[in-house]
CSV table of C-alpha atoms and ligand atoms in Angstrom, one decimal:
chain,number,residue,atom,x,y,z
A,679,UNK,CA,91.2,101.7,65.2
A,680,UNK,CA,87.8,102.0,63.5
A,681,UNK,CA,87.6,97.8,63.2
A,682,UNK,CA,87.5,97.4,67.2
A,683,UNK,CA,85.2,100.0,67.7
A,684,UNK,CA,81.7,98.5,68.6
A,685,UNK,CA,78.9,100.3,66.7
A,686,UNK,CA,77.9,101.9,69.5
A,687,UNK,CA,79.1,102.1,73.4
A,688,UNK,CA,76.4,101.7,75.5
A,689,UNK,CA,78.0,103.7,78.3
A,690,UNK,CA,74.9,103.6,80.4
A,691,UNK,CA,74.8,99.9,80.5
A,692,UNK,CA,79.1,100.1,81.1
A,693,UNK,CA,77.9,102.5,84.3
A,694,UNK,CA,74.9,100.2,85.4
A,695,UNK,CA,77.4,97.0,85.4
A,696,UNK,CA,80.3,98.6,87.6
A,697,UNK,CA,77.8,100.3,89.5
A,698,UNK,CA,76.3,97.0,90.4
A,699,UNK,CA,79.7,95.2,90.6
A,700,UNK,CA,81.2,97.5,93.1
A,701,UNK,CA,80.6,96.1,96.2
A,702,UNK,CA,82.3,93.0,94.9
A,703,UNK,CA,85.1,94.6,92.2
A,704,UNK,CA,87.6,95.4,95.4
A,705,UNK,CA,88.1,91.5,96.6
A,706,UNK,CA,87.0,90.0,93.3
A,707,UNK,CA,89.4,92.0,90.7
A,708,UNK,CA,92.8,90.2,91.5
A,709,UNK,CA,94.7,91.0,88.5
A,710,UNK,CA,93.4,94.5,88.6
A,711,UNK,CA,94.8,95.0,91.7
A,712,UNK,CA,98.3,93.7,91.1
A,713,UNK,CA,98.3,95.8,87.8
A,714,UNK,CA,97.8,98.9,90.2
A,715,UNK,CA,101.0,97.9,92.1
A,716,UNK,CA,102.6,97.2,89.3
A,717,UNK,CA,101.7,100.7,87.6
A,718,UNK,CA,102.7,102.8,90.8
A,719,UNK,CA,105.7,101.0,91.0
A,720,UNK,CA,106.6,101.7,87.5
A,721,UNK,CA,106.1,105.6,87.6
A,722,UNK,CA,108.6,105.4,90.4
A,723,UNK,CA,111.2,103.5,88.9
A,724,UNK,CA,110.7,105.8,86.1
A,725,UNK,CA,111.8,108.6,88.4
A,726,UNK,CA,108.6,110.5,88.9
A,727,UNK,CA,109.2,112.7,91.9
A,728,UNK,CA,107.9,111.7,95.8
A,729,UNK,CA,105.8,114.6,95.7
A,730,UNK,CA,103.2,116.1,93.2
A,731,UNK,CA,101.6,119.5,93.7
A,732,UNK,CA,97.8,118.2,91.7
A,733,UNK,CA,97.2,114.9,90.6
A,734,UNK,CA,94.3,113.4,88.3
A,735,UNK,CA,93.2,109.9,88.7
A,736,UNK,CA,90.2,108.9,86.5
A,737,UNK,CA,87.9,105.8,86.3
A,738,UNK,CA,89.1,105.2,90.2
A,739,UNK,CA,86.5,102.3,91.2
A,740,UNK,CA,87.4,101.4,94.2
A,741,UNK,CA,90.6,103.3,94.9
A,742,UNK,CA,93.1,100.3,93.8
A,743,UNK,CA,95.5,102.6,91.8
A,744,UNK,CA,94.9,105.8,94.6
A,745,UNK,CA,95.9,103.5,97.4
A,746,UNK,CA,98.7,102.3,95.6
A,747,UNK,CA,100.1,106.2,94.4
A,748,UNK,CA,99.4,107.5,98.0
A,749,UNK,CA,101.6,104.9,99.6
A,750,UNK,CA,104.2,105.9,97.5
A,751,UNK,CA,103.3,109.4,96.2
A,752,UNK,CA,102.7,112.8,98.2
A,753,UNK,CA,99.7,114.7,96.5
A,754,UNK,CA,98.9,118.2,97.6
A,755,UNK,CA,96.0,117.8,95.6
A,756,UNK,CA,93.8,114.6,94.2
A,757,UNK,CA,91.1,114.9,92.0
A,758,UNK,CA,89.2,111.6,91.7
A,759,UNK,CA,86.9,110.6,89.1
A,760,UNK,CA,84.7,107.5,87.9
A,761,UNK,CA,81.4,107.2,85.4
A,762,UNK,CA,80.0,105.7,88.7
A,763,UNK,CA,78.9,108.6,90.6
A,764,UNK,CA,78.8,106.0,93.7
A,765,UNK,CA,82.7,105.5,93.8
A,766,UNK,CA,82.7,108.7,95.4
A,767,UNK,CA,82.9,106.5,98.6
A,768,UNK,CA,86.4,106.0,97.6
A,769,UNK,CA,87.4,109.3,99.2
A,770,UNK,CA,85.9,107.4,103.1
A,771,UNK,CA,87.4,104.5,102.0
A,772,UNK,CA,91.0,106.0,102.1
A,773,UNK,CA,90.7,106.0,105.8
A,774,UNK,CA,92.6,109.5,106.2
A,775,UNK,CA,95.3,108.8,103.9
A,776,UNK,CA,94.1,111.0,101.1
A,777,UNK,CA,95.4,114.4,101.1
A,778,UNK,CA,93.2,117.0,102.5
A,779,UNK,CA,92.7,118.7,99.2
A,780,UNK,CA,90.6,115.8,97.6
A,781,UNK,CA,87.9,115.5,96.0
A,782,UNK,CA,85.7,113.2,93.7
A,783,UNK,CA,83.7,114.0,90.3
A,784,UNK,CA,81.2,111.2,88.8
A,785,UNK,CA,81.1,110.9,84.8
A,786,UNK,CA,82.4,109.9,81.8
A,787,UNK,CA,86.0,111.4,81.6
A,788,UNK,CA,85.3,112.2,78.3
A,789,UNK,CA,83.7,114.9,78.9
A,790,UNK,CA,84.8,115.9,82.6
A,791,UNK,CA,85.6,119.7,83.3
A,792,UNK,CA,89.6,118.7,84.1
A,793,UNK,CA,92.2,121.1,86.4
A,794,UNK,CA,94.4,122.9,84.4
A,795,UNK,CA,98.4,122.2,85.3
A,796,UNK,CA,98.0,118.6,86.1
A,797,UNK,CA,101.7,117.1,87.1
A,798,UNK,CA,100.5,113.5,86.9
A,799,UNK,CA,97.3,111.7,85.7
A,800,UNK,CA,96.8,108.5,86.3
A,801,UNK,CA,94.5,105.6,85.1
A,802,UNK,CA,94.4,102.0,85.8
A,803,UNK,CA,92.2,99.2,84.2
A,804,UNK,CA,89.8,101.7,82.6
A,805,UNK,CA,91.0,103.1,79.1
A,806,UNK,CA,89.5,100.4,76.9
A,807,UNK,CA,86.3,101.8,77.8
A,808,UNK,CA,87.2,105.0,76.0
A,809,UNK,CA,85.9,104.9,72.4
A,810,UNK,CA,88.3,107.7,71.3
A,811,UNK,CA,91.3,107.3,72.9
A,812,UNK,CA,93.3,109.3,70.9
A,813,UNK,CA,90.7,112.4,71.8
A,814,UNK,CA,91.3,111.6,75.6
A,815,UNK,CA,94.9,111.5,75.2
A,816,UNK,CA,95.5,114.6,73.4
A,817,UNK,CA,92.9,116.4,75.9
A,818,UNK,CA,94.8,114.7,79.2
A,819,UNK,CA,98.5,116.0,77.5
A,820,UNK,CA,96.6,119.0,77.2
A,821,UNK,CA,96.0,119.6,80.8
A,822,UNK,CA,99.1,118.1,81.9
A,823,UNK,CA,102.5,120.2,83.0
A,824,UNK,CA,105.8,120.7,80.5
A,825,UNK,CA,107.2,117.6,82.0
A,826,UNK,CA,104.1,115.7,84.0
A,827,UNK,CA,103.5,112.5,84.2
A,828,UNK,CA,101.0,109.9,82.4
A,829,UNK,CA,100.3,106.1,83.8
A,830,UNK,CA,97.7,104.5,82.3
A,831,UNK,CA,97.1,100.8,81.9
A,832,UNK,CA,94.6,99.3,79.9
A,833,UNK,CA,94.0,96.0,78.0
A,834,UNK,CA,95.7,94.0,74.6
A,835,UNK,CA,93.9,92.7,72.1
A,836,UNK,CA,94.7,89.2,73.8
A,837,UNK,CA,91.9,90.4,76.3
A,838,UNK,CA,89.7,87.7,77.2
A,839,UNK,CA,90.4,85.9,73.8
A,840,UNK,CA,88.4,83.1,75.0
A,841,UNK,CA,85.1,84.8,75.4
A,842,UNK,CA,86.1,86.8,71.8
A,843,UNK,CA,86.6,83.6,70.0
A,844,UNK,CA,83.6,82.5,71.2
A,845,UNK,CA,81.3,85.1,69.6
A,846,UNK,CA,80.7,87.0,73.0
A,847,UNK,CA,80.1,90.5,72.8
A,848,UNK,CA,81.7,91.2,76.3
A,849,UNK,CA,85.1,93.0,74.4
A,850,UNK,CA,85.5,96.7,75.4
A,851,UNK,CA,85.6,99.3,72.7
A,852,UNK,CA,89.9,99.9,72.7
A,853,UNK,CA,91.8,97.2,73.3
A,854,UNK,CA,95.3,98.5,72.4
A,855,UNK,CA,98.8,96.0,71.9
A,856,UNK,CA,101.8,97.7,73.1
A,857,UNK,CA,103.1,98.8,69.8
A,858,UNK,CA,99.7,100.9,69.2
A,859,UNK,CA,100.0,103.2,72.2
A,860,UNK,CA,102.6,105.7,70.7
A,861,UNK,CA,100.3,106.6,67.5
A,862,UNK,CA,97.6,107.4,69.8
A,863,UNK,CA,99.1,109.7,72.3
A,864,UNK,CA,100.2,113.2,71.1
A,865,UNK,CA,103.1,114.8,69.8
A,866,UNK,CA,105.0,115.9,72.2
A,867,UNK,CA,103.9,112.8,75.0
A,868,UNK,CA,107.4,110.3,75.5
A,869,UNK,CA,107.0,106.9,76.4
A,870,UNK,CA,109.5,105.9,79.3
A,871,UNK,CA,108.4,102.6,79.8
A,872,UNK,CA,105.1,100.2,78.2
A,873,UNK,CA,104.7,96.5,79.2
A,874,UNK,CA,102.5,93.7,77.9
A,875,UNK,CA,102.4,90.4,79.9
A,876,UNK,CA,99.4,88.0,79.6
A,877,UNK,CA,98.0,87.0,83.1
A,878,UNK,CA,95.8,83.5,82.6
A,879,UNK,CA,92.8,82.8,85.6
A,880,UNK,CA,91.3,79.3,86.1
A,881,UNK,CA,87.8,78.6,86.9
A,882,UNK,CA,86.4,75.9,87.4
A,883,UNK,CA,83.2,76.1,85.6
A,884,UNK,CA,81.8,78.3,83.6
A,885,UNK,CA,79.4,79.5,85.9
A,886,UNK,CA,82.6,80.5,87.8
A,887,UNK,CA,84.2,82.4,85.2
A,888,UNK,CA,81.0,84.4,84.6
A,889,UNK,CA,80.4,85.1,88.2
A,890,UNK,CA,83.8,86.4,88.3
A,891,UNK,CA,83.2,88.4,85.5
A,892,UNK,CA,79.8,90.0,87.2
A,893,UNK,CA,81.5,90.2,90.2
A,894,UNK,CA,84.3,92.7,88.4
A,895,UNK,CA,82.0,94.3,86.3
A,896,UNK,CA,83.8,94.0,83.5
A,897,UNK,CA,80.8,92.0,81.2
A,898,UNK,CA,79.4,95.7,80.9
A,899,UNK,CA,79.0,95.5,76.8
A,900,UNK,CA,77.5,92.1,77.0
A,901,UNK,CA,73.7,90.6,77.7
A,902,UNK,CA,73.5,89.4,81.1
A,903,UNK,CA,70.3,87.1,80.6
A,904,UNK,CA,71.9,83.3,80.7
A,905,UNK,CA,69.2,80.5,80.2
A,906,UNK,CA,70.5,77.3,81.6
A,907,UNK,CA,70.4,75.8,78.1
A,908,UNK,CA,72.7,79.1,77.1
A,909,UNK,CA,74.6,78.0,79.8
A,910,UNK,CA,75.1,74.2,79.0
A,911,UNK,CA,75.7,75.4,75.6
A,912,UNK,CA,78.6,78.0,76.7
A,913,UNK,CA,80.2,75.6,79.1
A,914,UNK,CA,80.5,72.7,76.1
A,915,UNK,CA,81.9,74.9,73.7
A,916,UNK,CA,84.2,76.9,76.2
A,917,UNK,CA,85.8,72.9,77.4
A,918,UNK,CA,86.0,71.9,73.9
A,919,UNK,CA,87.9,74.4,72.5
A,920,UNK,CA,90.6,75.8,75.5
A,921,UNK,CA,89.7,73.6,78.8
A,922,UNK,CA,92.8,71.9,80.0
A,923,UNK,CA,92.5,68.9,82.7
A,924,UNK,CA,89.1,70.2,83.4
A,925,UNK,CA,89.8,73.7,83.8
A,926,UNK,CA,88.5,77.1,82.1
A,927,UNK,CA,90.9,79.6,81.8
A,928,UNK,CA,90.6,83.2,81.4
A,929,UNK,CA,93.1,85.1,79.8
A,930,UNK,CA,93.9,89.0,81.0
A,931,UNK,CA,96.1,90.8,78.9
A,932,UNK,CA,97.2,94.0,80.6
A,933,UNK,CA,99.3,96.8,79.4
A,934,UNK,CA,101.1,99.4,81.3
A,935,UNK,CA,102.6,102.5,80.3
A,936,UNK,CA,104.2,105.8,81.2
A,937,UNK,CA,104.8,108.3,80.3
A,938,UNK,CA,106.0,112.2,80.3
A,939,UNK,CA,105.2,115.7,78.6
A,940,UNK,CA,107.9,117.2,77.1
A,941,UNK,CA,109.5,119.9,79.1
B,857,SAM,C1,88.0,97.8,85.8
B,857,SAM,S1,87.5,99.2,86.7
B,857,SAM,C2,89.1,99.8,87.3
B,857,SAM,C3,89.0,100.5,88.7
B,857,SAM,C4,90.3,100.9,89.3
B,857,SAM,N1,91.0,101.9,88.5
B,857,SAM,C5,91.2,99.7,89.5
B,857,SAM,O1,92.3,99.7,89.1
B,857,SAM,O2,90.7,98.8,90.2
B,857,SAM,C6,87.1,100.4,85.5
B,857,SAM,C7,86.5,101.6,86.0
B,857,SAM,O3,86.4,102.6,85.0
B,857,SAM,C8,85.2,103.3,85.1
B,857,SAM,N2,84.9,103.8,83.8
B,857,SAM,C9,84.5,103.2,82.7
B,857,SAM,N3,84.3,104.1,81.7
B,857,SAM,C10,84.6,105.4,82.2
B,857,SAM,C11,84.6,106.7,81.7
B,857,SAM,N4,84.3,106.9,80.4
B,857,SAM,N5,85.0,107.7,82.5
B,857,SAM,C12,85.3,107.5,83.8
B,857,SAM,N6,85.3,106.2,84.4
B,857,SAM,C13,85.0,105.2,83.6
B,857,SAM,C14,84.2,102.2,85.6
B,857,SAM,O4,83.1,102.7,86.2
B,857,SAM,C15,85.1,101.4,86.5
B,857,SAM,O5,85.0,101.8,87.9
């Protein structure tokens, strides 16, 4: 995994562009949202059960994964957590649908104290900010019940492959294909179910797409200064090389998974 690995993760630049990008993230981050439906609804057709007795989500945002598990999940208790320590708001912003044992807990999940007896954790949109992800994984299973739960999504290495092949520096530390995910998680972790489906955007300029991407915070690893030459440069080559009738796409490339503990 060493080759995607940036020399170094500037985590408090990662903090400083989600923290900024929060008021915006929960209308601007479309396909972030569907992939929280789409992981919720996964760990139920999986069979996870209606009800779990403690629950971890981490990286939360704006609550687009915890909305989706609490319509469809009972949780005696949540613990929430983001490297924002802002997205605490999350726990208002549930509008008395969050159990009454919740709570949030700002930081880097890296090195987050974490309940002990977890029976699900869950993740949406966040791992490829995780420099070691087979560390997290094995400290998560650690945590987790004989038989919990794990959904997690993340991103493929098709993330963005625009901006990548145009010598940005915007790419998170792990994007991870499908087939990678079962070296990195532990012994005794079972994958139930992993997808990989490419989602395209359209913009129509390039001072579009990059709005979009400040607007989702999800630039954080890249230099935010943009002279208009920069700009007019960006825009020309971007056309050239993947515009189509005179539109800039963006490609997403999301992966979900769960999975379970062994019993
Ligand atoms: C793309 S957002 C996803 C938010 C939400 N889960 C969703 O599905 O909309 C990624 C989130 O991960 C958080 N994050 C990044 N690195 C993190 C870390 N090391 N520990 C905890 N949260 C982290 C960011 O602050 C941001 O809120």
């Amino acid at each position: 995994m060493k080759d995607m690995q940036p020399p170094h993760l500037d985590q408090s630049r990662v903090r400083q562009s989600f923290r900024r990008g929060l008021e915006s993230y929960h209308g601007s981050a479309s396909v972030q949202a569907d992939i929280a439906g789409q992981l919720a609804a996964m760990l139920q057709q999986q069979g996870a059960p209606r009800r779990f007795a403690s629950v971890l989500e981490f990286g939360c945002g704006t609550g687009h994964l915890t909305r989706q598990l609490l319509q469809r999940f009972q949780a005696d208790s949540l613990s929430l957590n983001d490297l924002v320590p802002e997205a605490a708001q999350v726990l208002q912003a549930l509008d008395g649908t969050a159990p009454a044992q919740a709570r949030f807990a700002g930081g880097p999940i890296e090195i987050l104290p974490l309940p002990q007896e977890l029976d699900l954790i869950a993740s949406a949109s966040t791992v490829q900010w995780i420099p070691d992800l087979a560390g997290l994984a094995a400290r998560l299973a650690a945590h987790l019940k004989p038989g919990g739960w794990l959904a997690l999504s993340g991103f493929g290495r098709g993330q963005f492959r625009e901006l990548a092949a145009l010598g940005s520096a915007a790419a998170a530390p792990s994007y991870l294909d499908a087939d990678e995910w079962p070296a990195v998680l532990p012994h005794g972790m079972e994958i139930l179910q992993i997808t990989q489906r490419p989602v395209v955007l359209e913009f129509s300029s390039a001072m579009h797409l990059l709005k979009h991407l400040r607007q989702t915070g999800v630039n954080g690893h890249a230099q935010q200064n943009w002279s208009r030459r920069r700009l007019r440069e960006f825009e020309e080559a971007y056309r050239a090389r993947f515009g189509r009738n005179g539109i800039l796409p963006l490609t997403y490339d999301p992966v979900l998974l769960v999975a379970r503990k062994a019993a």
